Amino acid sequence: MKLVLLSGGSGKRLWPLSNDTRSKQFLKVLQGKNGEKQSMVQRVWGQLKAVGLADSAVIATSKMQRDMIYRQLGTEVPLIIEPERRDTFPAIALATSYLYTKNLTKEETVVVLPVDPYVEDSFFQRVKELERVLEHSNAELALIGVKPTYPSSKYGYIVPKEKVNGTEYFSVHYFTEKPSEEKAEALIAMNAFWNCGVFAFKLKYMVHLLEKKGIPLYFNELVNQYHTLPKISFDYEVVEKANHIVVLPYDGYWKDLGTWNTLTEEMATRQIGKGVLADDTVNTHLVNELDIPVTVIGTKDLVVAASPDGILVADKASSPKIKDLINGFNQPPMYEERIWGWSRVLDYAKYEDGQEMVTKRICIHQGKNSSYHYHHLRDEVWTIVRGEGELALDESIAHVKAGDIIHLPAGRKHGIRAITELEFIEVQTGSGISDEDFERLYFDWDDVIRHIQKSNPNLYCKKKREV
Amino acid sequence: MKLVLLSGGSGKRLWPLSNDTRSKQFLKVLQGKNGEKQSMVQRVWGQLKAVGLADSAVIATSKMQRDMIYRQLGTEVPLIIEPERRDTFPAIALATSYLYTKNLTKEETVVVLPVDPYVEDSFFQRVKELERVLEHSNAELALIGVKPTYPSSKYGYIVPKEKVNGTEYFSVHYFTEKPSEEKAEALIAMNAFWNCGVFAFKLKYMVHLLEKKGIPLYFNELVNQYHTLPKISFDYEVVEKANHIVVLPYDGYWKDLGTWNTLTEEMATRQIGKGVLADDTVNTHLVNELDIPVTVIGTKDLVVAASPDGILVADKASSPKIKDLINGFNQPPMYEERIWGWSRVLDYAKYEDGQEMVTKRICIHQGKNSSYHYHHLRDEVWTIVRGEGELALDESIAHVKAGDIIHLPAGRKHGIRAITELEFIEVQTGSGISDEDFERLYFDWDDVIRHIQKSNPNLYCKKKREV
């Protein structure tokens, strides 16, 4: 049995804390073990470990989320990197080709599920049982159906036929999306379930389906053609067209923490970050990632969320509207967690003459390094404010430490490795400053050293300050 | 007739927009002429000009507000700088000694008033009439009494005796502070007025009073002894002890814009600064001085105010509580407007080893200069990101421009003058970073040049880039 966890989402509904590199599943707001806060991804990964499924899991995601997943779950987690964001059908097709290329037997059961359901541990016991259900029923697809607790008009419903004799599962009659509350009540009376996006199938089922559609089965080939796949969901392209689907009920806690009003209900504390929630606030949550203190007074049913990307002040019930309101914003992420550390935009400006300025604070964790790269359009000045490191500057290596200033005009190749936790302030100036203006030469530090040793066979090991 | 405008206040009630250098009277949120926003001080100064009183006015304030007043009203405005903040009695005593030392005749009428009443122009016509009222009544003090529009429990009341025959003014019977609403209704039935803090007296009255108390009459002497004066209000120390006080009614608009709920009622627009007030917000005001966008959704009767010092989210009626809540905060101002430009703290950190980092963005206006100074405890790195200037560095002068980097280790004397509008990013590192660690040598740029010419008679005029 193989698990494919889909880690998608731009997380616009949880603006300003979520952005393109940090979707909602990475926000550390839930109560973890030992009093530490944890993210949805970390909670689910812990649950998978608890039921012995983590070793069978692979995460399908985009390049932008890679660093975040490695930071939160460790670098051992196997990833399937989508070349671009399309939809769940292309993502599951890619996962299929990945497993096929890895020589998984065609009889293997594959379970696809979202990376962030907020559920009890028993949910994953149910997921484990899908293999047996699929065997027993001989169905094309086996799903998990959540027993509804109220007639929600926000979810999709799975309407079952009769229960299969002597088993726990049902044959699926039909699906229906976001019914009215009245309709939902009627569906619940018919024993309908919420669709929580869990799909199990035999690998051969999807392999045949891809063959039929002329989609390449070999991973590298599909990666190259990924941009040609239709942007369509797995539900529409596969589930709704299948002939034999069964559903296994799950009668426990399940919640989609996709909006501020649902997320705050599960938050570890009413306040995260700097500030004061006055005693007279009622049902008010504050999540503040800024260094600027937030003071909240006399409010009711409010969520206040602040990050370098923006500040949200919203009535909880109205908070889902954020998705539409921020569609106009097209700001790059201000705070990014990366495999080597983090970076935060402190300020930026564009002057009348077209010149731009971006100031960042950058932290490289001990033993980690930035890539060795250069820029075409911007000069950079680094002022090291903490720690010490090894700087690769064109074809030389130098030891640097707090207090040192490094001048990096456009075109100058540079990379830095932290000997101790290292921080510097980066001032970028130029016109046309963007993340695109970035020519990466090497990422592995050994490669950087080898490159420099080619021009300067004796230079390395002369670890004195030269900057 | 001389007007003394008292410009005091730490402005805690309008946190986070007001701070020690920018009290509430300097916030540009009111509707000015030509669609420009103006501050309370600018509005009052314009009204004084309109009635011909500006030329007779002097502003009593602290050193911290000096730059702000010059920026908002121009550098021609005469100031009386209090050596430290005490209370209104010491402030008015100092103003008295200032006027006495300037050889004002003792028969001159002095009117003391707050720098920021929100009133109609006719209020200042009334102020003008106080001179005549003082002459005619032969009273020690003549006040303005505002005709109450509702039984407020927040104001002080002036209870009059009968009207003086054939005049517009009343003799004052007694004062009462912040009565209950019932009591306030009874006071209004007795024709009581709101006390708006306007006091007129003959200079000789205060001169005698200071003499009696043994307080020096000469300005420089009083400045030196200022710290010995009692911290007490003019109301308690003088007004309540006076025998003959009259009050001149003002029957027009008067408002104390000292809290967010009263201020927002007079704001030029519902939103100032970056962000979105969604259509479903009701009676909600947003003032955002950050570059970070603020999105407000589904709120009612709310004020959201954001500045580098903090972010306030408050129910309007509850907003006055902010004063108590922020008493615990003791953060230096993050944004400061200065006579030479402005500076903004972008980030700061204190590391485990006691080392600190402060990053600022600093703008020097064309033709202005910073002082020539040095620090004992911190190194600074300036990266010029915009414009060009003249840098004084120890005993040399150099031309600098965008792209240049200036290294300023502790002890190095430096100052900069902007040839065009100049901006730089300043990274401070060291331990014990504070505004106190600042040794000013010269402020006037001619003095800086003269100082450097002493050691380098030929150096100046060699305007080439040397940094």
XYZ file of C-alpha atoms in Angstrom, chain A:
467
model
C 0.000 0.000 0.000
C 1.272 3.424 -0.980
C 0.007 6.802 0.255
C 0.158 9.888 -1.928
C -0.400 13.066 0.075
C -1.432 16.011 -2.065
C 0.099 19.239 -0.789
C -1.395 21.988 -2.877
C -3.163 25.218 -2.333
C -2.190 28.820 -2.585
C -3.881 29.315 0.764
C -5.538 32.586 -0.153
C -8.309 31.957 2.376
C -5.780 32.218 5.188
C -4.175 35.415 3.940
C -1.954 37.068 5.146
C -0.301 34.137 6.913
C -0.431 31.845 3.932
C 1.253 32.676 0.645
C 2.646 30.810 -2.347
C 5.523 29.281 -0.407
C 3.621 28.823 2.811
C 0.167 27.379 2.231
C -2.237 26.919 5.100
C -0.969 23.405 5.862
C 2.357 24.850 7.035
C 1.041 27.368 9.576
C 2.165 26.456 13.063
C -0.948 27.255 15.033
C -2.136 23.880 16.320
C -1.350 22.360 19.691
C 1.428 19.816 19.330
C 3.018 17.416 21.765
C 5.179 18.944 24.561
C 3.420 22.307 24.313
C 5.065 23.136 20.958
C 2.909 24.535 18.213
C 2.654 22.436 15.084
C 1.336 22.797 11.569
C -1.388 20.736 9.924
C 1.242 18.870 7.878
C 3.237 18.059 10.994
C 0.104 16.858 12.798
C -0.893 14.546 9.917
C 2.660 13.224 9.499
C 2.748 12.390 13.217
C -0.573 10.575 12.893
C 0.701 8.591 9.886
C 3.750 7.569 11.917
C 1.490 6.505 14.789
C -0.455 4.095 12.565
C 2.686 2.934 10.737
C 1.858 4.549 7.389
C 4.548 7.240 7.187
C 7.066 4.878 5.589
C 4.630 4.184 2.759
C 3.874 7.862 2.100
C 5.100 10.218 -0.589
C 4.126 13.878 -0.858
C 3.098 15.356 -4.210
C 3.821 19.045 -4.225
C 5.378 21.945 -6.093
C 8.943 23.223 -6.086
C 7.838 26.212 -4.073
C 6.770 24.059 -1.123
C 9.805 21.779 -1.148
C 11.916 23.731 1.325
C 8.976 24.176 3.671
C 8.200 20.442 3.718
C 11.847 19.556 4.338
C 11.994 22.038 7.195
C 8.831 20.817 8.845
C 9.110 17.061 8.251
C 12.825 16.526 7.617
C 14.658 15.955 4.364
C 13.995 12.191 4.353
C 10.402 12.644 3.184
C 10.067 11.483 -0.435
C 8.599 14.147 -2.693
C 7.037 14.146 -6.141
C 7.694 17.644 -7.482
C 5.118 18.909 -9.973
C 6.773 21.068 -12.655
C 3.886 23.525 -12.272
C 0.562 23.845 -10.516
C -2.320 22.393 -12.570
C -5.050 20.496 -10.675
C -5.611 17.199 -8.854
C -5.999 15.004 -11.962
C -2.588 15.953 -13.398
C -1.056 15.685 -9.906
C -2.413 12.151 -9.401
C -1.418 11.183 -12.951
C 2.134 12.302 -12.152
C 2.096 10.359 -8.873
C 0.899 7.286 -10.784
C 3.772 7.560 -13.262
C 6.199 8.101 -10.370
C 5.055 4.897 -8.646
C 4.957 3.012 -11.954
C 8.474 4.143 -12.826
C 9.627 3.039 -9.361
C 8.519 -0.468 -10.363
C 5.660 -0.700 -7.942
C 3.593 -3.794 -8.704
C 0.411 -2.984 -10.602
C -1.587 -4.790 -7.915
C -0.428 -2.339 -5.250
C -3.090 -0.216 -3.581
C -2.568 3.523 -3.865
C -4.383 5.911 -1.531
C -4.481 9.579 -2.433
C -5.379 12.026 0.322
C -4.992 15.698 1.179
C -1.949 16.511 3.302
C -3.966 18.434 5.879
C -7.209 16.855 7.123
C -7.877 17.768 10.754
C -8.989 14.396 12.105
C -8.613 11.901 14.937
C -5.967 9.173 14.682
C -8.702 6.622 13.950
C -9.182 8.286 10.562
C -5.879 6.831 9.418
C -6.875 3.391 10.718
C -9.791 3.685 8.318
C -7.412 4.720 5.542
C -5.414 1.548 6.215
C -8.560 -0.536 5.817
C -9.139 0.790 2.296
C -6.720 -1.817 0.903
C -8.855 -4.643 2.270
C -12.057 -2.903 1.101
C -10.664 -2.523 -2.405
C -9.662 -6.206 -2.503
C -12.963 -7.394 -1.133
C -15.243 -5.196 -3.205
C -13.257 -5.419 -6.423
C -14.265 -1.779 -6.928
C -12.363 0.692 -9.120
C -12.227 3.254 -6.359
C -12.695 3.108 -2.615
C -13.334 6.348 -0.740
C -13.624 7.465 2.871
C -17.002 9.000 3.716
C -17.216 11.220 6.782
C -20.413 10.907 8.789
C -21.897 14.439 8.707
C -22.516 16.236 11.990
C -24.662 19.034 10.523
C -26.249 19.880 7.161
C -23.298 21.828 5.733
C -23.779 23.589 2.426
C -20.019 23.891 1.905
C -19.016 20.269 1.354
C -19.427 17.605 -1.302
C -21.678 14.634 -0.425
C -21.355 10.951 -1.318
C -24.762 9.314 -1.564
C -24.562 5.525 -0.938
C -26.679 2.661 -2.111
C -27.354 -0.148 0.389
C -24.536 -1.429 2.564
C -22.671 -4.371 1.068
C -23.769 -7.446 2.994
C -21.541 -8.480 5.871
C -19.167 -5.545 5.375
C -18.722 -2.032 6.663
C -18.709 -0.318 3.306
C -21.365 0.906 0.881
C -21.628 1.077 -2.868
C -21.725 4.674 -4.074
C -24.897 5.831 -5.762
C -23.948 9.360 -6.784
C -22.077 12.528 -5.750
C -23.423 15.989 -5.147
C -21.546 19.231 -4.464
C -22.449 22.002 -2.020
C -26.201 21.440 -1.676
C -28.523 23.897 0.049
C -29.041 23.285 3.773
C -32.487 21.742 3.125
C -31.032 19.479 0.450
C -28.183 18.569 2.812
C -30.674 17.538 5.482
C -32.421 15.274 2.994
C -29.045 13.799 1.939
C -28.130 13.068 5.547
C -31.479 11.295 5.955
C -30.345 9.115 3.023
C -27.150 8.246 4.968
C -25.008 10.391 2.699
C -21.386 11.136 3.700
C -19.080 14.127 3.352
C -16.440 13.617 0.696
C -13.072 14.244 2.372
C -10.967 13.756 -0.755
C -9.539 10.308 0.023
C -9.356 7.971 -3.033
C -7.952 4.440 -3.076
C -7.300 2.473 -6.270
C -5.082 -0.297 -7.579
C -2.104 1.127 -9.425
C -3.196 -0.799 -12.540
C -6.493 1.115 -12.596
C -4.782 4.463 -13.088
C -2.094 2.964 -15.336
C -4.782 1.719 -17.737
C -6.558 5.027 -17.558
C -3.397 6.950 -18.470
C -2.654 4.511 -21.320
C -6.194 4.992 -22.635
C -5.746 8.763 -22.573
C -2.312 8.591 -24.206
C -0.600 10.119 -21.180
C 3.035 8.962 -20.815
C 3.650 6.438 -18.072
C 7.321 7.190 -17.578
C 7.925 9.873 -14.999
C 10.550 11.960 -16.807
C 8.496 11.918 -19.973
C 5.368 13.026 -18.134
C 7.275 15.775 -16.342
C 8.231 17.167 -19.737
C 4.661 17.000 -21.012
C 3.070 18.078 -17.756
C 2.101 21.470 -19.154
C -0.120 19.764 -21.746
C -2.313 17.952 -19.202
C -5.824 19.353 -18.704
C -6.361 21.561 -15.647
C -9.115 19.440 -14.172
C -9.830 17.826 -10.831
C -9.555 14.082 -10.199
C -13.213 14.166 -9.065
C -14.442 15.391 -12.448
C -11.993 13.515 -14.666
C -11.989 10.138 -12.887
C -14.320 9.699 -9.923
C -17.515 10.882 -11.598
C -16.851 8.633 -14.602
C -16.071 5.456 -12.637
C -18.574 2.594 -12.642
C -17.879 0.893 -9.378
C -17.056 2.963 -6.329
C -17.379 2.011 -2.704
C -17.238 4.193 0.387
C -15.999 3.294 3.854
C -17.612 5.349 6.629
C -15.554 7.277 9.179
C -17.557 8.318 12.199
C -15.171 10.698 13.930
C -13.950 14.259 14.050
C -13.141 15.776 10.650
C -12.695 19.388 9.804
C -11.414 21.454 6.937
C -9.247 24.135 8.551
C -9.240 26.136 5.365
C -10.722 29.403 6.590
C -10.003 31.669 9.520
C -13.269 30.843 11.241
C -12.644 27.071 11.200
C -8.919 27.384 11.898
C -9.308 29.600 14.963
C -11.638 26.998 16.504
C -8.690 24.574 16.649
C -5.944 27.022 17.504
C -3.696 26.122 20.427
C -4.137 29.526 22.069
C -6.182 32.682 21.503
C -3.033 34.654 20.883
C 0.128 33.786 18.988
C 2.806 36.469 18.709
C 3.426 39.921 20.077
C 0.611 42.034 21.486
C -2.280 42.290 23.885
C -5.815 40.934 23.692
C -7.640 43.126 26.224
C -9.843 41.433 28.821
C -12.940 42.835 27.179
C -12.402 40.975 23.888
C -14.815 38.110 23.214
C -14.147 35.144 20.909
C -11.261 37.046 19.345
C -8.072 35.475 18.016
C -4.765 37.153 17.281
C -1.970 35.640 15.197
C 0.892 38.099 14.832
C 4.087 37.229 12.971
C 5.348 40.800 12.938
C 7.706 42.343 15.468
C 5.182 45.176 15.759
C 2.858 44.725 18.772
C -0.872 44.416 18.118
C -3.391 45.652 20.688
C -6.993 44.473 20.407
C -9.705 46.099 22.522
C -13.444 45.523 22.948
C -13.959 43.288 19.910
C -16.247 40.282 19.459
C -15.950 37.342 17.027
C -12.910 38.864 15.370
C -9.749 37.429 13.890
C -6.635 39.600 13.570
C -3.777 38.081 11.590
C -0.598 39.997 10.784
C 2.423 38.998 8.723
C 4.891 40.862 6.530
C 2.470 40.147 3.637
C -0.462 41.957 5.189
C -2.782 42.524 8.110
C -6.264 41.029 8.255
C -8.971 42.302 10.587
C -12.143 40.308 9.990
C -15.370 39.266 11.552
C -14.921 35.484 11.746
C -18.082 34.604 9.847
C -17.137 37.046 7.055
C -13.481 36.000 6.905
C -13.839 33.572 3.941
C -14.426 36.655 1.739
C -10.703 37.373 1.992
C -10.095 35.084 -0.962
C -11.931 37.417 -3.325
C -10.607 40.620 -1.815
C -6.941 39.748 -2.158
C -7.187 38.509 -5.722
C -6.143 42.008 -6.714
C -2.964 41.846 -4.619
C -0.066 40.353 -6.448
C 2.718 40.779 -4.013
C 5.608 38.353 -3.747
C 5.902 36.659 -0.331
C 7.592 38.912 2.234
C 8.650 36.097 4.530
C 10.051 32.820 3.219
C 11.245 29.756 5.049
C 13.887 27.969 3.044
C 15.910 24.823 3.384
C 18.927 26.922 4.400
C 17.095 29.297 6.770
C 14.742 32.182 6.212
C 14.532 35.601 4.626
C 12.319 38.549 5.346
C 11.731 41.654 3.248
C 12.154 44.630 5.598
C 11.416 47.372 3.112
C 11.252 48.189 -0.565
C 10.908 51.278 -2.680
C 10.691 52.274 -6.298
C 11.887 55.794 -6.978
C 10.761 58.192 -9.704
C 13.851 57.427 -11.810
C 12.921 53.729 -11.931
C 15.617 52.690 -9.454
C 14.492 50.185 -6.854
C 15.628 49.273 -3.351
C 14.862 46.098 -1.437
C 16.197 45.500 2.071
C 16.098 41.968 3.488
C 17.158 40.300 6.684
C 18.514 36.843 5.902
C 19.370 34.013 8.295
C 21.433 30.973 7.290
C 21.293 28.088 9.733
C 24.526 26.589 11.060
C 26.133 24.296 8.485
C 23.718 25.337 5.713
C 24.533 27.433 2.678
C 22.897 29.603 0.073
C 23.404 28.651 -3.547
C 26.418 30.047 -5.423
C 24.807 32.459 -7.870
C 24.831 35.909 -9.402
C 22.417 38.583 -10.585
C 22.291 40.550 -13.818
C 20.383 43.622 -12.745
C 21.063 44.366 -9.122
C 23.907 45.225 -6.796
C 23.813 43.856 -3.297
C 25.486 44.927 -0.078
C 25.602 42.436 2.755
C 26.328 43.577 6.284
C 26.938 40.553 8.476
C 25.242 41.217 11.805
C 25.624 37.864 13.561
C 27.759 34.741 13.485
C 30.484 33.650 11.102
C 30.640 31.963 7.748
C 32.523 31.045 4.646
C 32.000 33.302 1.684
C 32.490 32.200 -1.905
C 33.136 35.325 -3.934
C 33.913 34.780 -7.607
C 36.891 32.391 -7.552
C 37.893 32.875 -3.924
C 36.850 31.764 -0.470
C 37.007 33.966 2.611
C 36.080 33.742 6.242
C 33.522 36.377 7.266
C 32.002 37.375 10.579
C 29.673 39.901 12.245
C 30.719 43.424 11.295
C 31.998 42.543 7.826
C 30.600 44.258 4.763
C 30.435 42.508 1.408
C 29.936 44.423 -1.809
C 28.312 42.395 -4.578
C 27.911 44.360 -7.808
C 25.772 42.760 -10.536
C 27.585 39.840 -12.140
C 29.700 38.972 -9.127
C 29.297 35.295 -8.216
C 28.585 34.697 -4.568
C 27.408 32.148 -2.027
C 27.699 31.847 1.712
C 27.865 28.967 4.176
C 27.103 29.465 7.877
C 29.766 28.181 10.263
C 27.574 29.325 13.156
C 24.024 30.630 12.760
C 24.574 33.597 10.457
C 22.503 36.704 9.825
C 23.027 39.554 7.427
C 21.169 42.587 6.149
C 21.015 42.616 2.358
C 20.436 45.902 0.554
C 19.561 45.376 -3.116
C 19.662 48.302 -5.532
C 19.101 48.448 -9.249
C 16.279 48.531 -11.717
C 14.318 45.401 -12.524
C 14.828 43.739 -9.137
C 12.966 40.427 -9.068
C 13.298 36.827 -7.921
C 13.700 35.889 -11.578
C 17.032 37.690 -11.842
C 18.932 34.851 -10.238
C 21.511 32.652 -11.995
C 22.177 29.621 -9.849
C 25.532 27.921 -10.528
C 25.830 25.360 -7.708
C 23.864 24.560 -4.619
C 25.946 21.813 -3.032
C 28.792 23.482 -1.145
C 31.263 20.767 -2.161
C 30.543 21.672 -5.788
C 31.213 25.331 -4.997
C 34.550 24.439 -3.411
C 35.489 22.186 -6.357
C 34.618 24.977 -8.792
C 36.818 27.463 -6.960
C 39.679 24.999 -6.556
C 39.798 24.667 -10.339
C 40.997 28.278 -10.645
C 42.763 28.440 -7.298
C 44.106 25.032 -6.353
C 45.848 26.390 -3.259
C 43.406 28.994 -2.127
C 41.094 26.936 -0.026
C 42.150 26.313 3.570
C 43.716 29.768 3.715
C 40.844 30.639 6.035
C 41.652 34.227 6.790
C 39.465 37.258 6.533
C 39.859 38.765 3.122
C 36.753 40.821 2.595
